[in-house]
Amino acid sequence: MNLLKTLLFSIALTIPGILLAQSPASQKELARQIMTDSRLDTVEARALRLLTGFTAGTSYGEIWIRDFNTFIAGSLRARSKEEVKDKLLLFFKIQGKDGNIPDGAIHTDQAHVGYQYLYSELAPGWAIHKNTVETDQESSLIQAVKKYIDITGDKSILTDTIGGRTVMQRMEDAMNYILKNRWSVKYGLVTGATTVDWGDVQTQHGWGVVINDKTKWAIDIYDNAMFLMAIHDFLAMRPAGYKASRYWGDIAIGMKIRVRNHLWDAKAGKYIPHIYLDGSPFSPLFNEKQILYFGGTICAIKAGLNTPKEIVDINNQFLKAVSREKYATIGLTVYPPYPLEEFPNMPPFTYQNGGDWTWFGGRMITPLIENNMVSEACTELSPMIDRVLKNKGFFEWYDVKTGEPKGSGDFRGEAGVLYEAITSLRNWALKRM
């Protein structure tokens, strides 16, 4: 039976969002339903078949680190740890001399997109590209290394030497790059170009993925949450005796305080979209603060920036926004979307401006489980699972007005986060069977 339907009939929480209100018997029944939901078996199997590859999807020839970070767990089920490790090390081989991590690499004979490609002597045969409007590449690589170690137990990667520096040193080089080049001294937070939430496209028409003379620098929750998670992972991986160049723990503590002071709107119970450092790209009459950012908020929750009560309230805000669009899930990027006159590079309800991305919505499932909201996790995951089955594939994003799948038809990021969400649900269920 469909998991969502059985939940609606058999699970009734007296306090929404607090699973502990359920009896052990009802938790056991929910666990049984999870373990017998054949849809999860089908989607997991399809995901693992797709995750035998490393590029972002059928529409992409590149290996992207922001994508790979979200499907590395599935890759380690579908491929050998040696193959996965090799792809991780590739990103350290293409690392810039200033410590920056590019978005990704593609075989030189396939490098025909509009990027200004770079090349590294340490990675012959690969062309390198970087979307400079982002500030998540460095954080994504560090998070991916932590996941690799957690799953394989292989800590030897930390002492692998590339170009005379160990992986541990190179990860710290990447973090120092952010502090030197993407850091606001005034606010003590990470900076980046103005994009939609976690997106990689600026507001104006044209090649919007690269910093230019129209760039408006800003601070947002996504970049800062990602960096905070990376610092936590770096500290957790640090071998005994390794002497770091900075007191990263103090930096993380300070960031958490400043995120709460500057980005969290306690009255609205949400994160504001941006703090602008050199003026806003939007008209004075446009109220950007009305927009709810889904992806960055989910990453903030994963970074430990919100209380359990706030997570319940945030999830309710998500569901309220989702209810306004027939085909929406919590994979919405933002709601409401930016009007076309304010964001001419991306019309409303398309791509990152109000499109629906399981790639981010699926990341909310594990935090819901961790915060005793398992029935909510099941209910909110269900439509994401159903549309994979309906469309017979993992699509990049979905139109919330029509339900039509868009973008790459085999998007590994979606497959990866669904694999992790299913794994989290089953791990919870197994403990209660």
PDB file of N, CA and C in Angstrom, residues 255-334:
ATOM      1  N   MET A 255      30.665  32.216  13.780  1.00  0.00           N
ATOM      2  CA  MET A 255      29.754  32.230  12.631  1.00  0.00           C
ATOM      3  C   MET A 255      28.327  31.922  13.055  1.00  0.00           C
ATOM      4  N   LYS A 256      28.167  30.948  13.921  1.00  0.00           N
ATOM      5  CA  LYS A 256      26.819  30.576  14.366  1.00  0.00           C
ATOM      6  C   LYS A 256      26.134  31.759  15.037  1.00  0.00           C
ATOM      7  N   ILE A 257      26.878  32.464  15.880  1.00  0.00           N
ATOM      8  CA  ILE A 257      26.316  33.631  16.565  1.00  0.00           C
ATOM      9  C   ILE A 257      25.939  34.711  15.554  1.00  0.00           C
ATOM     10  N   ARG A 258      26.821  34.960  14.584  1.00  0.00           N
ATOM     11  CA  ARG A 258      26.580  36.040  13.633  1.00  0.00           C
ATOM     12  C   ARG A 258      25.485  35.694  12.627  1.00  0.00           C
ATOM     13  N   VAL A 259      25.371  34.423  12.261  1.00  0.00           N
ATOM     14  CA  VAL A 259      24.239  34.019  11.412  1.00  0.00           C
ATOM     15  C   VAL A 259      22.922  34.313  12.114  1.00  0.00           C
ATOM     16  N   ARG A 260      22.872  33.965  13.379  1.00  0.00           N
ATOM     17  CA  ARG A 260      21.636  34.196  14.143  1.00  0.00           C
ATOM     18  C   ARG A 260      21.368  35.697  14.305  1.00  0.00           C
ATOM     19  N   ASN A 261      22.417  36.480  14.458  1.00  0.00           N
ATOM     20  CA  ASN A 261      22.246  37.922  14.653  1.00  0.00           C
ATOM     21  C   ASN A 261      21.852  38.643  13.369  1.00  0.00           C
ATOM     22  N   HIS A 262      22.414  38.228  12.240  1.00  0.00           N
ATOM     23  CA  HIS A 262      22.279  39.003  11.009  1.00  0.00           C
ATOM     24  C   HIS A 262      21.344  38.396   9.963  1.00  0.00           C
ATOM     25  N   LEU A 263      21.245  37.081   9.908  1.00  0.00           N
ATOM     26  CA  LEU A 263      20.456  36.438   8.856  1.00  0.00           C
ATOM     27  C   LEU A 263      19.128  35.861   9.330  1.00  0.00           C
ATOM     28  N   TRP A 264      19.036  35.518  10.607  1.00  0.00           N
ATOM     29  CA  TRP A 264      17.809  34.906  11.122  1.00  0.00           C
ATOM     30  C   TRP A 264      16.829  35.993  11.566  1.00  0.00           C
ATOM     31  N   ASP A 265      15.638  35.982  10.996  1.00  0.00           N
ATOM     32  CA  ASP A 265      14.568  36.894  11.373  1.00  0.00           C
ATOM     33  C   ASP A 265      13.681  36.173  12.381  1.00  0.00           C
ATOM     34  N   ALA A 266      13.922  36.432  13.665  1.00  0.00           N
ATOM     35  CA  ALA A 266      13.226  35.696  14.728  1.00  0.00           C
ATOM     36  C   ALA A 266      11.723  35.955  14.693  1.00  0.00           C
ATOM     37  N   LYS A 267      11.330  37.164  14.346  1.00  0.00           N
ATOM     38  CA  LYS A 267       9.910  37.492  14.326  1.00  0.00           C
ATOM     39  C   LYS A 267       9.183  36.710  13.244  1.00  0.00           C
ATOM     40  N   ALA A 268       9.792  36.623  12.053  1.00  0.00           N
ATOM     41  CA  ALA A 268       9.182  35.888  10.945  1.00  0.00           C
ATOM     42  C   ALA A 268       9.478  34.401  11.012  1.00  0.00           C
ATOM     43  N   GLY A 269      10.456  34.004  11.827  1.00  0.00           N
ATOM     44  CA  GLY A 269      10.828  32.600  11.922  1.00  0.00           C
ATOM     45  C   GLY A 269      11.443  32.065  10.644  1.00  0.00           C
ATOM     46  N   LYS A 270      12.236  32.895   9.948  1.00  0.00           N
ATOM     47  CA  LYS A 270      12.838  32.506   8.683  1.00  0.00           C
ATOM     48  C   LYS A 270      14.143  33.270   8.471  1.00  0.00           C
ATOM     49  N   TYR A 271      14.918  32.815   7.498  1.00  0.00           N
ATOM     50  CA  TYR A 271      16.144  33.515   7.131  1.00  0.00           C
ATOM     51  C   TYR A 271      15.837  34.564   6.075  1.00  0.00           C
ATOM     52  N   ILE A 272      16.456  35.743   6.217  1.00  0.00           N
ATOM     53  CA  ILE A 272      16.294  36.754   5.189  1.00  0.00           C
ATOM     54  C   ILE A 272      17.109  36.331   3.966  1.00  0.00           C
ATOM     55  N   PRO A 273      16.704  36.743   2.764  1.00  0.00           N
ATOM     56  CA  PRO A 273      17.416  36.297   1.564  1.00  0.00           C
ATOM     57  C   PRO A 273      18.870  36.772   1.483  1.00  0.00           C
ATOM     58  N   HIS A 274      19.103  38.083   1.673  1.00  0.00           N
ATOM     59  CA  HIS A 274      20.453  38.609   1.488  1.00  0.00           C
ATOM     60  C   HIS A 274      20.734  39.792   2.403  1.00  0.00           C
ATOM     61  N   ILE A 275      22.013  39.935   2.749  1.00  0.00           N
ATOM     62  CA  ILE A 275      22.557  41.192   3.258  1.00  0.00           C
ATOM     63  C   ILE A 275      23.444  41.727   2.137  1.00  0.00           C
ATOM     64  N   TYR A 276      23.195  42.949   1.671  1.00  0.00           N
ATOM     65  CA  TYR A 276      23.956  43.485   0.538  1.00  0.00           C
ATOM     66  C   TYR A 276      25.146  44.303   1.005  1.00  0.00           C
ATOM     67  N   LEU A 277      26.275  44.100   0.335  1.00  0.00           N
ATOM     68  CA  LEU A 277      27.523  44.755   0.712  1.00  0.00           C
ATOM     69  C   LEU A 277      27.835  45.964  -0.157  1.00  0.00           C
ATOM     70  N   ASP A 278      27.274  46.014  -1.364  1.00  0.00           N
ATOM     71  CA  ASP A 278      27.539  47.150  -2.260  1.00  0.00           C
ATOM     72  C   ASP A 278      26.279  47.538  -3.025  1.00  0.00           C
ATOM     73  N   GLY A 279      25.142  47.450  -2.364  1.00  0.00           N
ATOM     74  CA  GLY A 279      23.873  47.806  -2.984  1.00  0.00           C
ATOM     75  C   GLY A 279      23.134  46.606  -3.537  1.00  0.00           C
ATOM     76  N   SER A 280      21.804  46.700  -3.542  1.00  0.00           N
ATOM     77  CA  SER A 280      20.957  45.616  -4.037  1.00  0.00           C
ATOM     78  C   SER A 280      20.753  45.737  -5.547  1.00  0.00           C
ATOM     79  N   PRO A 281      20.625  44.598  -6.252  1.00  0.00           N
ATOM     80  CA  PRO A 281      20.310  44.651  -7.685  1.00  0.00           C
ATOM     81  C   PRO A 281      18.824  44.870  -7.949  1.00  0.00           C
ATOM     82  N   PHE A 282      18.019  44.892  -6.896  1.00  0.00           N
ATOM     83  CA  PHE A 282      16.574  44.965  -7.054  1.00  0.00           C
ATOM     84  C   PHE A 282      16.056  46.385  -6.832  1.00  0.00           C
ATOM     85  N   SER A 283      14.882  46.651  -7.348  1.00  0.00           N
ATOM     86  CA  SER A 283      14.291  47.986  -7.237  1.00  0.00           C
ATOM     87  C   SER A 283      13.919  48.285  -5.780  1.00  0.00           C
ATOM     88  N   PRO A 284      13.898  49.573  -5.396  1.00  0.00           N
ATOM     89  CA  PRO A 284      13.628  49.941  -3.999  1.00  0.00           C
ATOM     90  C   PRO A 284      12.261  49.486  -3.497  1.00  0.00           C
ATOM     91  N   LEU A 285      11.281  49.383  -4.395  1.00  0.00           N
ATOM     92  CA  LEU A 285       9.924  49.011  -3.975  1.00  0.00           C
ATOM     93  C   LEU A 285       9.735  47.503  -3.826  1.00  0.00           C
ATOM     94  N   PHE A 286      10.734  46.718  -4.263  1.00  0.00           N
ATOM     95  CA  PHE A 286      10.593  45.263  -4.191  1.00  0.00           C
ATOM     96  C   PHE A 286      10.971  44.768  -2.799  1.00  0.00           C
ATOM     97  N   ASN A 287      10.047  44.045  -2.163  1.00  0.00           N
ATOM     98  CA  ASN A 287      10.276  43.523  -0.818  1.00  0.00           C
ATOM     99  C   ASN A 287      10.822  42.097  -0.896  1.00  0.00           C
ATOM    100  N   GLU A 288      12.131  41.973  -0.987  1.00  0.00           N
ATOM    101  CA  GLU A 288      12.755  40.653  -1.118  1.00  0.00           C
ATOM    102  C   GLU A 288      12.564  39.809   0.138  1.00  0.00           C
ATOM    103  N   LYS A 289      12.407  40.449   1.286  1.00  0.00           N
ATOM    104  CA  LYS A 289      12.326  39.705   2.545  1.00  0.00           C
ATOM    105  C   LYS A 289      11.065  38.854   2.656  1.00  0.00           C
ATOM    106  N   GLN A 290      10.095  39.062   1.758  1.00  0.00           N
ATOM    107  CA  GLN A 290       8.889  38.225   1.771  1.00  0.00           C
ATOM    108  C   GLN A 290       9.169  36.814   1.258  1.00  0.00           C
ATOM    109  N   ILE A 291      10.304  36.638   0.560  1.00  0.00           N
ATOM    110  CA  ILE A 291      10.591  35.368  -0.100  1.00  0.00           C
ATOM    111  C   ILE A 291      11.149  34.360   0.900  1.00  0.00           C
ATOM    112  N   LEU A 292      10.624  33.163   0.849  1.00  0.00           N
ATOM    113  CA  LEU A 292      11.086  32.062   1.693  1.00  0.00           C
ATOM    114  C   LEU A 292      12.109  31.242   0.930  1.00  0.00           C
ATOM    115  N   TYR A 293      13.294  31.099   1.484  1.00  0.00           N
ATOM    116  CA  TYR A 293      14.360  30.314   0.884  1.00  0.00           C
ATOM    117  C   TYR A 293      14.327  28.897   1.449  1.00  0.00           C
ATOM    118  N   PHE A 294      14.092  27.920   0.598  1.00  0.00           N
ATOM    119  CA  PHE A 294      13.985  26.531   1.038  1.00  0.00           C
ATOM    120  C   PHE A 294      15.362  25.872   1.195  1.00  0.00           C
ATOM    121  N   GLY A 295      16.159  25.867   0.114  1.00  0.00           N
ATOM    122  CA  GLY A 295      17.402  25.104   0.128  1.00  0.00           C
ATOM    123  C   GLY A 295      18.401  25.577   1.161  1.00  0.00           C
ATOM    124  N   GLY A 296      18.638  26.886   1.210  1.00  0.00           N
ATOM    125  CA  GLY A 296      19.570  27.418   2.193  1.00  0.00           C
ATOM    126  C   GLY A 296      19.109  27.157   3.612  1.00  0.00           C
ATOM    127  N   THR A 297      17.786  27.231   3.821  1.00  0.00           N
ATOM    128  CA  THR A 297      17.236  26.959   5.152  1.00  0.00           C
ATOM    129  C   THR A 297      17.455  25.504   5.544  1.00  0.00           C
ATOM    130  N   ILE A 298      17.252  24.597   4.602  1.00  0.00           N
ATOM    131  CA  ILE A 298      17.492  23.174   4.881  1.00  0.00           C
ATOM    132  C   ILE A 298      18.955  22.955   5.270  1.00  0.00           C
ATOM    133  N   CYS A 299      19.873  23.600   4.544  1.00  0.00           N
ATOM    134  CA  CYS A 299      21.297  23.467   4.874  1.00  0.00           C
ATOM    135  C   CYS A 299      21.595  24.055   6.246  1.00  0.00           C
ATOM    136  N   ALA A 300      20.912  25.147   6.602  1.00  0.00           N
ATOM    137  CA  ALA A 300      21.095  25.731   7.932  1.00  0.00           C
ATOM    138  C   ALA A 300      20.674  24.758   9.021  1.00  0.00           C
ATOM    139  N   ILE A 301      19.556  24.071   8.802  1.00  0.00           N
ATOM    140  CA  ILE A 301      19.102  23.067   9.762  1.00  0.00           C
ATOM    141  C   ILE A 301      20.144  21.957   9.891  1.00  0.00           C
ATOM    142  N   LYS A 302      20.678  21.510   8.747  1.00  0.00           N
ATOM    143  CA  LYS A 302      21.699  20.467   8.760  1.00  0.00           C
ATOM    144  C   LYS A 302      22.976  20.938   9.473  1.00  0.00           C
ATOM    145  N   ALA A 303      23.228  22.248   9.441  1.00  0.00           N
ATOM    146  CA  ALA A 303      24.416  22.805  10.095  1.00  0.00           C
ATOM    147  C   ALA A 303      24.211  23.035  11.584  1.00  0.00           C
ATOM    148  N   GLY A 304      23.020  22.737  12.084  1.00  0.00           N
ATOM    149  CA  GLY A 304      22.763  22.884  13.519  1.00  0.00           C
ATOM    150  C   GLY A 304      22.447  24.304  13.945  1.00  0.00           C
ATOM    151  N   LEU A 305      21.912  25.113  13.029  1.00  0.00           N
ATOM    152  CA  LEU A 305      21.672  26.516  13.328  1.00  0.00           C
ATOM    153  C   LEU A 305      20.284  26.806  13.889  1.00  0.00           C
ATOM    154  N   ASN A 306      19.433  25.776  13.966  1.00  0.00           N
ATOM    155  CA  ASN A 306      18.068  26.000  14.437  1.00  0.00           C
ATOM    156  C   ASN A 306      17.680  25.023  15.535  1.00  0.00           C
ATOM    157  N   THR A 307      16.789  25.480  16.410  1.00  0.00           N
ATOM    158  CA  THR A 307      16.292  24.653  17.504  1.00  0.00           C
ATOM    159  C   THR A 307      15.221  23.697  16.985  1.00  0.00           C
ATOM    160  N   PRO A 308      14.920  22.630  17.737  1.00  0.00           N
ATOM    161  CA  PRO A 308      13.837  21.726  17.331  1.00  0.00           C
ATOM    162  C   PRO A 308      12.506  22.444  17.119  1.00  0.00           C
ATOM    163  N   LYS A 309      12.183  23.387  17.992  1.00  0.00           N
ATOM    164  CA  LYS A 309      10.931  24.145  17.826  1.00  0.00           C
ATOM    165  C   LYS A 309      10.945  24.950  16.537  1.00  0.00           C
ATOM    166  N   GLU A 310      12.077  25.574  16.232  1.00  0.00           N
ATOM    167  CA  GLU A 310      12.181  26.344  14.992  1.00  0.00           C
ATOM    168  C   GLU A 310      12.065  25.441  13.768  1.00  0.00           C
ATOM    169  N   ILE A 311      12.607  24.232  13.857  1.00  0.00           N
ATOM    170  CA  ILE A 311      12.529  23.303  12.726  1.00  0.00           C
ATOM    171  C   ILE A 311      11.083  22.915  12.448  1.00  0.00           C
ATOM    172  N   VAL A 312      10.299  22.701  13.494  1.00  0.00           N
ATOM    173  CA  VAL A 312       8.871  22.422  13.317  1.00  0.00           C
ATOM    174  C   VAL A 312       8.191  23.595  12.623  1.00  0.00           C
ATOM    175  N   ASP A 313       8.485  24.809  13.088  1.00  0.00           N
ATOM    176  CA  ASP A 313       7.866  26.002  12.510  1.00  0.00           C
ATOM    177  C   ASP A 313       8.301  26.205  11.057  1.00  0.00           C
ATOM    178  N   ILE A 314       9.593  25.987  10.783  1.00  0.00           N
ATOM    179  CA  ILE A 314      10.098  26.118   9.412  1.00  0.00           C
ATOM    180  C   ILE A 314       9.411  25.115   8.497  1.00  0.00           C
ATOM    181  N   ASN A 315       9.295  23.888   8.955  1.00  0.00           N
ATOM    182  CA  ASN A 315       8.651  22.862   8.133  1.00  0.00           C
ATOM    183  C   ASN A 315       7.206  23.233   7.840  1.00  0.00           C
ATOM    184  N   ASN A 316       6.525  23.797   8.828  1.00  0.00           N
ATOM    185  CA  ASN A 316       5.148  24.234   8.607  1.00  0.00           C
ATOM    186  C   ASN A 316       5.078  25.367   7.585  1.00  0.00           C
ATOM    187  N   GLN A 317       6.065  26.269   7.610  1.00  0.00           N
ATOM    188  CA  GLN A 317       6.123  27.329   6.598  1.00  0.00           C
ATOM    189  C   GLN A 317       6.327  26.728   5.209  1.00  0.00           C
ATOM    190  N   PHE A 318       7.216  25.749   5.129  1.00  0.00           N
ATOM    191  CA  PHE A 318       7.427  25.062   3.848  1.00  0.00           C
ATOM    192  C   PHE A 318       6.118  24.488   3.325  1.00  0.00           C
ATOM    193  N   LEU A 319       5.412  23.769   4.192  1.00  0.00           N
ATOM    194  CA  LEU A 319       4.187  23.097   3.765  1.00  0.00           C
ATOM    195  C   LEU A 319       3.096  24.087   3.376  1.00  0.00           C
ATOM    196  N   LYS A 320       3.060  25.220   4.054  1.00  0.00           N
ATOM    197  CA  LYS A 320       2.080  26.251   3.709  1.00  0.00           C
ATOM    198  C   LYS A 320       2.358  26.788   2.307  1.00  0.00           C
ATOM    199  N   ALA A 321       3.629  27.039   1.993  1.00  0.00           N
ATOM    200  CA  ALA A 321       3.996  27.512   0.654  1.00  0.00           C
ATOM    201  C   ALA A 321       3.708  26.446  -0.390  1.00  0.00           C
ATOM    202  N   VAL A 322       4.036  25.204  -0.080  1.00  0.00           N
ATOM    203  CA  VAL A 322       3.821  24.091  -1.005  1.00  0.00           C
ATOM    204  C   VAL A 322       2.344  23.937  -1.343  1.00  0.00           C
ATOM    205  N   SER A 323       1.480  24.180  -0.380  1.00  0.00           N
ATOM    206  CA  SER A 323       0.040  23.990  -0.581  1.00  0.00           C
ATOM    207  C   SER A 323      -0.539  24.957  -1.612  1.00  0.00           C
ATOM    208  N   ARG A 324       0.198  25.992  -1.947  1.00  0.00           N
ATOM    209  CA  ARG A 324      -0.305  27.001  -2.888  1.00  0.00           C
ATOM    210  C   ARG A 324      -0.080  26.621  -4.347  1.00  0.00           C
ATOM    211  N   GLU A 325       0.737  25.600  -4.568  1.00  0.00           N
ATOM    212  CA  GLU A 325       1.007  25.169  -5.939  1.00  0.00           C
ATOM    213  C   GLU A 325       0.690  23.685  -6.063  1.00  0.00           C
ATOM    214  N   LYS A 326      -0.073  23.333  -7.075  1.00  0.00           N
ATOM    215  CA  LYS A 326      -0.632  21.984  -7.208  1.00  0.00           C
ATOM    216  C   LYS A 326       0.425  20.897  -7.213  1.00  0.00           C
ATOM    217  N   TYR A 327       1.558  21.147  -7.866  1.00  0.00           N
ATOM    218  CA  TYR A 327       2.546  20.083  -8.040  1.00  0.00           C
ATOM    219  C   TYR A 327       3.829  20.314  -7.230  1.00  0.00           C
ATOM    220  N   ALA A 328       3.744  21.166  -6.239  1.00  0.00           N
ATOM    221  CA  ALA A 328       4.953  21.487  -5.473  1.00  0.00           C
ATOM    222  C   ALA A 328       5.217  20.492  -4.352  1.00  0.00           C
ATOM    223  N   THR A 329       6.498  20.357  -4.012  1.00  0.00           N
ATOM    224  CA  THR A 329       6.938  19.621  -2.823  1.00  0.00           C
ATOM    225  C   THR A 329       7.869  20.554  -2.043  1.00  0.00           C
ATOM    226  N   ILE A 330       8.447  20.051  -0.971  1.00  0.00           N
ATOM    227  CA  ILE A 330       9.393  20.878  -0.215  1.00  0.00           C
ATOM    228  C   ILE A 330      10.713  21.057  -0.969  1.00  0.00           C
ATOM    229  N   GLY A 331      10.754  20.591  -2.214  1.00  0.00           N
ATOM    230  CA  GLY A 331      11.900  20.846  -3.073  1.00  0.00           C
ATOM    231  C   GLY A 331      11.843  22.206  -3.757  1.00  0.00           C
ATOM    232  N   LEU A 332      10.808  22.995  -3.499  1.00  0.00           N
ATOM    233  CA  LEU A 332      10.745  24.357  -4.022  1.00  0.00           C
ATOM    234  C   LEU A 332      12.046  25.095  -3.710  1.00  0.00           C
ATOM    235  N   THR A 333      12.540  25.872  -4.667  1.00  0.00           N
ATOM    236  CA  THR A 333      13.723  26.677  -4.358  1.00  0.00           C
ATOM    237  C   THR A 333      13.336  27.848  -3.468  1.00  0.00           C
ATOM    238  N   VAL A 334      12.428  28.669  -3.973  1.00  0.00           N
ATOM    239  CA  VAL A 334      11.984  29.844  -3.213  1.00  0.00           C
ATOM    240  C   VAL A 334      10.486  30.034  -3.441  1.00  0.00           C
TER     241      VAL A 334
END
